[in-house]
Coordinates of C-alpha atoms and ligand atoms in Angstrom, one line a residue:
X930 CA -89.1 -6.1 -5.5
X931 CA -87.5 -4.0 -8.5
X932 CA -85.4 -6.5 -10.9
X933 CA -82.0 -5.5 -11.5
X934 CA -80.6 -4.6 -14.9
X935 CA -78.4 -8.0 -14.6
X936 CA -81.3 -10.4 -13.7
X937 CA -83.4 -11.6 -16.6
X938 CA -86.6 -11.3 -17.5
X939 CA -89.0 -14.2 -16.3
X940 CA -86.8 -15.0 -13.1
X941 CA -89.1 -16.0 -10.3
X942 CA -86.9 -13.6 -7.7
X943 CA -89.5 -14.5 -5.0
X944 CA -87.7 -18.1 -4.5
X945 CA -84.0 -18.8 -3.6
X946 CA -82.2 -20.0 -6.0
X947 CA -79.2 -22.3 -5.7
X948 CA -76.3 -20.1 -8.0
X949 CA -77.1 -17.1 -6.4
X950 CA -76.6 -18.5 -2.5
X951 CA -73.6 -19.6 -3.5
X952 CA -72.3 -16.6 -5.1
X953 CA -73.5 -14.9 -1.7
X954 CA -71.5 -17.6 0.4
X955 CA -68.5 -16.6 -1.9
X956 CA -68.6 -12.6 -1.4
X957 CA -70.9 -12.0 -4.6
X958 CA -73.8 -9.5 -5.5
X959 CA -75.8 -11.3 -8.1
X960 CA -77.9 -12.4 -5.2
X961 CA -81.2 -11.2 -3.5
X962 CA -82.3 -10.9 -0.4
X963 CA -84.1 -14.2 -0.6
X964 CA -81.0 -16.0 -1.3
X965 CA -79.5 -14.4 1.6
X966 CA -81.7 -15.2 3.8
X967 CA -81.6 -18.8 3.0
X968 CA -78.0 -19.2 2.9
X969 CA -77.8 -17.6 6.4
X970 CA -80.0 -20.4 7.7
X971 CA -78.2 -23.0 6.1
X972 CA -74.8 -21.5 7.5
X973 CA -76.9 -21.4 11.2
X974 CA -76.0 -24.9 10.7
X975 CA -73.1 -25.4 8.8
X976 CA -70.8 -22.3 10.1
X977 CA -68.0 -23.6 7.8
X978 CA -69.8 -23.1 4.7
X979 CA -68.1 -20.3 2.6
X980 CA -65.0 -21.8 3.6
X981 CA -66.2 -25.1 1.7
X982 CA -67.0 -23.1 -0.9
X983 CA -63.4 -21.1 -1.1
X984 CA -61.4 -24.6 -0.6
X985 CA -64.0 -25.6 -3.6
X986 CA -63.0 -23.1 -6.1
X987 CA -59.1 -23.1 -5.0
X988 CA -59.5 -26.9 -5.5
X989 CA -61.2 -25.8 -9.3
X990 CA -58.1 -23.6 -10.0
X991 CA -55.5 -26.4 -9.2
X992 CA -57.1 -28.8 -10.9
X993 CA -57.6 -26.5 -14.0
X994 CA -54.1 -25.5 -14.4
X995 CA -53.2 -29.2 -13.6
X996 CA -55.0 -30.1 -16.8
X997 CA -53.5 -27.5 -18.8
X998 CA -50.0 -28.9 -17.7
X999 CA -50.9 -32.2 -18.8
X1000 CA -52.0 -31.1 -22.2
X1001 CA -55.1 -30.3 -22.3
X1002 CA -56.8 -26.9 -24.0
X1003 CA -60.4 -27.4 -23.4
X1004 CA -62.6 -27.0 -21.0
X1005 CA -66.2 -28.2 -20.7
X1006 CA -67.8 -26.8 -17.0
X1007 CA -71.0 -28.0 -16.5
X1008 CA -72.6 -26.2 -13.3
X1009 CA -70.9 -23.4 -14.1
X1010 CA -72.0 -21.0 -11.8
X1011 CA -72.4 -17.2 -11.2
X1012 CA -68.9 -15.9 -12.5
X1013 CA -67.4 -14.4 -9.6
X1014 CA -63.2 -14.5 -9.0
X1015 CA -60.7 -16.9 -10.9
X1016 CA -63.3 -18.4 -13.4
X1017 CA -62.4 -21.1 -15.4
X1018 CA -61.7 -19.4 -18.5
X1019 CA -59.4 -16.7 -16.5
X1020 CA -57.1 -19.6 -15.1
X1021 CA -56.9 -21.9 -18.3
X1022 CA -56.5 -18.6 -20.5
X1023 CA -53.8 -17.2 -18.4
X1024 CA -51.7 -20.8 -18.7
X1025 CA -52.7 -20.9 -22.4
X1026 CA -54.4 -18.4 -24.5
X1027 CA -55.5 -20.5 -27.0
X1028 CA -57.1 -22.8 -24.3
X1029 CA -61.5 -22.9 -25.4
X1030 CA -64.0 -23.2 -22.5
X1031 CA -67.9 -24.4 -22.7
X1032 CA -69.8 -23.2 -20.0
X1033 CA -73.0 -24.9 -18.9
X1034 CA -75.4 -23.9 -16.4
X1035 CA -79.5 -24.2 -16.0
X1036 CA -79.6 -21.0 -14.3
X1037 CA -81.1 -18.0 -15.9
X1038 CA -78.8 -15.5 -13.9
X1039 CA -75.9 -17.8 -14.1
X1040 CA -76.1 -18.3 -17.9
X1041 CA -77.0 -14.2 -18.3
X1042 CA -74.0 -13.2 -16.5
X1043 CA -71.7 -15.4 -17.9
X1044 CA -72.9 -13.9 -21.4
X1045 CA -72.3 -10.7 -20.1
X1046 CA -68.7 -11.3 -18.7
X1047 CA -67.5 -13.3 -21.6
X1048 CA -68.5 -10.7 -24.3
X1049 CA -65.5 -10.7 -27.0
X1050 CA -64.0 -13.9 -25.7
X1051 CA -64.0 -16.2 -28.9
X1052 CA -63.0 -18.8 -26.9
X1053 CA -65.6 -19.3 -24.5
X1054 CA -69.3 -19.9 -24.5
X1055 CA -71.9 -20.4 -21.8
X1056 CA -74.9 -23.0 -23.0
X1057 CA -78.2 -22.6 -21.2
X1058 CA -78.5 -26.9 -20.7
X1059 CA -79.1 -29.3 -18.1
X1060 CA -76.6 -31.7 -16.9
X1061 CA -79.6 -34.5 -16.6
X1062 CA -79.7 -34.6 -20.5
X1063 CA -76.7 -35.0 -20.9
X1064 CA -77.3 -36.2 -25.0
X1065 CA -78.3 -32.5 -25.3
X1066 CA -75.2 -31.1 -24.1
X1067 CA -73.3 -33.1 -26.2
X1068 CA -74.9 -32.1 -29.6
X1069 CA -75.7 -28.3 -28.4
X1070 CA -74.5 -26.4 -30.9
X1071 CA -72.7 -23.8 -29.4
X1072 CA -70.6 -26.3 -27.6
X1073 CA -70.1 -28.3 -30.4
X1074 CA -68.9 -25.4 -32.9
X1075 CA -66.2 -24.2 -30.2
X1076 CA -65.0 -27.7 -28.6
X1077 CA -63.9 -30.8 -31.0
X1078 CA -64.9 -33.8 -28.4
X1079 CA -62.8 -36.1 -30.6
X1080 CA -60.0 -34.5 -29.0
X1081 CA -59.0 -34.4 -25.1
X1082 CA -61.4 -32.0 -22.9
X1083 CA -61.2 -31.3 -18.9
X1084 CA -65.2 -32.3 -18.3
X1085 CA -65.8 -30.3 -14.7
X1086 CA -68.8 -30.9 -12.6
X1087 CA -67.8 -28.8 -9.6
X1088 CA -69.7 -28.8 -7.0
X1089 CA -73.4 -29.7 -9.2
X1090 CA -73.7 -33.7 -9.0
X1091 CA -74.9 -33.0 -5.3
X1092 CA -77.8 -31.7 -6.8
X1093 CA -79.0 -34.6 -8.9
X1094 CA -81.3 -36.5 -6.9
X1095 CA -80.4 -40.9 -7.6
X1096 CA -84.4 -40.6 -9.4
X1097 CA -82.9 -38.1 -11.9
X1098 CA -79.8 -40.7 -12.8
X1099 CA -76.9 -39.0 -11.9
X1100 CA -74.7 -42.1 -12.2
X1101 CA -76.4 -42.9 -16.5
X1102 CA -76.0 -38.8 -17.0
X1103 CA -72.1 -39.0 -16.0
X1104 CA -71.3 -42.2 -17.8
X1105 CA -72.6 -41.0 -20.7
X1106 CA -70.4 -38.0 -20.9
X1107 CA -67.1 -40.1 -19.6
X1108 CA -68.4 -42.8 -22.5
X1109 CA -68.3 -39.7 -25.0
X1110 CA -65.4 -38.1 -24.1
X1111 CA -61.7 -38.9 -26.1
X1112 CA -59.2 -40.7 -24.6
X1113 CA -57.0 -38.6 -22.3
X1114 CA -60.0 -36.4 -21.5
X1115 CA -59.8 -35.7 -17.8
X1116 CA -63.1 -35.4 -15.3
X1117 CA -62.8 -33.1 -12.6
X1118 CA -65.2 -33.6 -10.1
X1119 CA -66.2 -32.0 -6.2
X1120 CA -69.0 -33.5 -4.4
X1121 CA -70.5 -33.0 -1.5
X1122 CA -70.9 -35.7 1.9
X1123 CA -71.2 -35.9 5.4
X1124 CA -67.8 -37.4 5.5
X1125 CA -65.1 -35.0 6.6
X1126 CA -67.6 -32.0 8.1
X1127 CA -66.2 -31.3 12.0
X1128 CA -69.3 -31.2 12.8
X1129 CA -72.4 -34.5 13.9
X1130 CA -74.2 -35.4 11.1
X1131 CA -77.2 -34.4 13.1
X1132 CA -76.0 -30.7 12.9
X1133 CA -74.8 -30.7 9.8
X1134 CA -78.3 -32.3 8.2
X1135 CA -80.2 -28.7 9.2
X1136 CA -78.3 -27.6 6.1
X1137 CA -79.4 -29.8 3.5
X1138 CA -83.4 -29.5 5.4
X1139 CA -82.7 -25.9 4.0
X1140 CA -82.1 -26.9 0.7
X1141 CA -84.8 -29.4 0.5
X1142 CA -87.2 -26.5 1.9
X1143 CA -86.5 -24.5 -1.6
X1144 CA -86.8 -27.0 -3.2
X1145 CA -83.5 -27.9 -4.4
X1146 CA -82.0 -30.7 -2.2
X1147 CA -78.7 -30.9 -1.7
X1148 CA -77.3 -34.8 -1.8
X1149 CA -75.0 -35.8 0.4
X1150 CA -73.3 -39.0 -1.0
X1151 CA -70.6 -41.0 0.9
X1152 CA -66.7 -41.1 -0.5
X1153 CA -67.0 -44.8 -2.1
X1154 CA -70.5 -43.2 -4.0
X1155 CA -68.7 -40.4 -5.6
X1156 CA -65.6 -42.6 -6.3
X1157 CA -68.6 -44.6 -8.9
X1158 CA -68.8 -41.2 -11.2
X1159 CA -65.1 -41.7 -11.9
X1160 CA -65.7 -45.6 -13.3
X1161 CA -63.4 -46.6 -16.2
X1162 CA -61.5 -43.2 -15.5
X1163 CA -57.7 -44.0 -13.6
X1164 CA -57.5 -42.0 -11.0
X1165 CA -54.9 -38.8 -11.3
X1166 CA -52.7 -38.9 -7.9
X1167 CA -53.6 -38.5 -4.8
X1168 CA -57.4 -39.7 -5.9
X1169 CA -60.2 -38.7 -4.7
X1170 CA -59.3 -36.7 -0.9
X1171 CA -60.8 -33.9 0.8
X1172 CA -59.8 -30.7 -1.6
X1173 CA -57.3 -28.7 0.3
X1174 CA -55.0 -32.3 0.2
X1175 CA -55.3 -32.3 -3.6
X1176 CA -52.3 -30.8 -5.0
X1177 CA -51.9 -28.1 -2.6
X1178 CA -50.0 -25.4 -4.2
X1179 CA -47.8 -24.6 -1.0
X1180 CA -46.1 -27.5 1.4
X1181 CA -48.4 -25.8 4.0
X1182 CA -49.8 -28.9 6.2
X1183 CA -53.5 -29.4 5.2
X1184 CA -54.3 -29.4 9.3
X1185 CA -53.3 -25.4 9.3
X1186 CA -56.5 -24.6 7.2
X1187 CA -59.9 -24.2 8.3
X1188 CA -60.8 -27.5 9.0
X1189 CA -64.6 -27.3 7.2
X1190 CA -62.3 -26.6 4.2
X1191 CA -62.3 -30.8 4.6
X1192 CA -65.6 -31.2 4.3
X1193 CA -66.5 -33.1 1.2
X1194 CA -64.4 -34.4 -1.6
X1195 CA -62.4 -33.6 -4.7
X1196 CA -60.8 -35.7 -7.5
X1197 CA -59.8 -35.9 -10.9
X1198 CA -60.0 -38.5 -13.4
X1199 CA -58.5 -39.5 -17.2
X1200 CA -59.5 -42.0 -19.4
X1201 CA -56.9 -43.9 -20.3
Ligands
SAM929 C1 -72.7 -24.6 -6.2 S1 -72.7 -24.0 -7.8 C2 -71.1 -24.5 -8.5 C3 -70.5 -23.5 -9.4 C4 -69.1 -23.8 -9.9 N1 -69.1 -25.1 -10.6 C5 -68.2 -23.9 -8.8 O1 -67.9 -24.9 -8.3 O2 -67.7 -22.8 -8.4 C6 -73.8 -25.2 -8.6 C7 -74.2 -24.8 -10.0 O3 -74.8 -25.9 -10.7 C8 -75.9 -25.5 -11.4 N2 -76.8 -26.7 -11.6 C9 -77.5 -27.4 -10.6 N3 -78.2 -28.4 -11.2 C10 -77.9 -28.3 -12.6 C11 -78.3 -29.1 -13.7 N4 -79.2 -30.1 -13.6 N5 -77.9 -28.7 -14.9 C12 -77.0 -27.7 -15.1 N6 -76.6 -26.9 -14.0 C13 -77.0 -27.2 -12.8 C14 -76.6 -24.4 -10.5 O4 -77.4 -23.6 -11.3 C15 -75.3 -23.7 -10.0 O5 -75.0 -22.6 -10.8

């Protein structure tokens, strides 16, 4: 298969990989026919799951203007992603141009596009990291030169925790980063679960067998488990819900939306 201009060198583009399905489930074309194919299987199961994804990032959005509102002007987004539509730095930018985002992400494609769409932005960076060392994150240079962590940040982990297995200490990586963060720092946080899908758990579980077949399983972890990454943090109103009843910009009733959009939970927390 020819490699294009925007994937880097040394990518294995033979095996999926878990930024580029997801940039396929939300309309993108940093993805290869690999990833396709594996996010069609999963969504042979899990029919719904694009519109997780869209209720995901609207939930991201929210959230990030939300902490802009409240004060806050940076931004550190671990699990950042393939940019695609309404990135971080787009939404907090647009509510305050001064505002400074960090980017993280393990992904060669992820971290090389972000380079490539945040060229002459001197207030954003993307860091090649992983969110299981955390202590590297927090003393990686570019991060550190942009963001002052003595002051308030919006820490996001959209959407990524559900792909730290409990061996690999999820729970130590994400209290070391609330421990480190300055008080009024805010943790915005989606997760994964079996709790909300319209669908038996049965059904649903073909989904994270595809996951686990690339080799890259996808964690599933109940409401009152992902309530634990927010300890010490008090809980911004309405807590931690399914995402379309967090804040919802319109007074739209939540049951008039696709209802895998309640699949899964999202929440924010501040330290007081
Ligand atoms: C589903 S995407 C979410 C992207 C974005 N946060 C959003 O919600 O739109 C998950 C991202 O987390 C990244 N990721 C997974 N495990 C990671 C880790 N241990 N460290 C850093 N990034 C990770 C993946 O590469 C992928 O880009």
């Amino acid at each position: 298969m020819e490699r294009p201009a925007w994937a880097p060198q040394g990518i294995d583009i033979s095996v999926p990989s878990v930024s580029r399905m997801y940039d396929f489930y939300l309309g993108g074309s940093h993805n290869f026919e690999v990833d396709r194919e594996a996010a069609r299987k999963a969504m042979e199961f899990l029919p719904g799951l694009p519109k997780i994804m869209q209720a995901n990032r609207a939930f991201m959005r929210r959230a990030v203007r939300h902490a802009v509102d409240s004060g806050i002007d940076q931004f550190l987004d671990i699990g950042s992603g393939i940019p695609t539509f309404g990135n971080v730095h787009e939404v907090a930018q647009a509510a305050d141009p001064g505002a400074k985002v960090a980017y993280v992400d393990h992904d060669p494609v992820a971290v090389a596009h972000s380079q490539a769409v945040l060229e002459g932005n001197d207030r954003a960076v993307i860091a090649a990291a992983d969110l299981r060392r955390p202590k590297e994150i927090l003393a990686n240079p570019e991060i550190t030169g942009l963001l002052d962590l003595d002051r308030p940040v919006a820490l996001l982990l959209v959407a990524v925790l559900h792909f730290i297995e409990d061996a690999d200490e999820p729970y130590a990586a994400v209290a070391e980063l609330r421990e480190a963060l300055a008080p009024g720092s805010l943790i915005v946080l989606t997760h994964a679960s079996y709790e909300g899908i319209p669908l038996p758990k049965e059904e649903a579980a073909g989904t994270v067998g595809v996951y686990k077949n690339i080799r890259n399983p996808l964690i599933m972890r109940s409401r009152e488990e992902i309530s634990q990454f927010f300890e010490g943090y008090e809980m911004v109103e309405p807590g931690l819900v399914s995402m379309p009843e967090w804040r919802p910009d319109t007074p739209q009733s939540p049951e008039q939306e696709d209802p895998y959009a309640f699949s899964g939970f999202g929440g924010v927390g501040r330290k007081a």
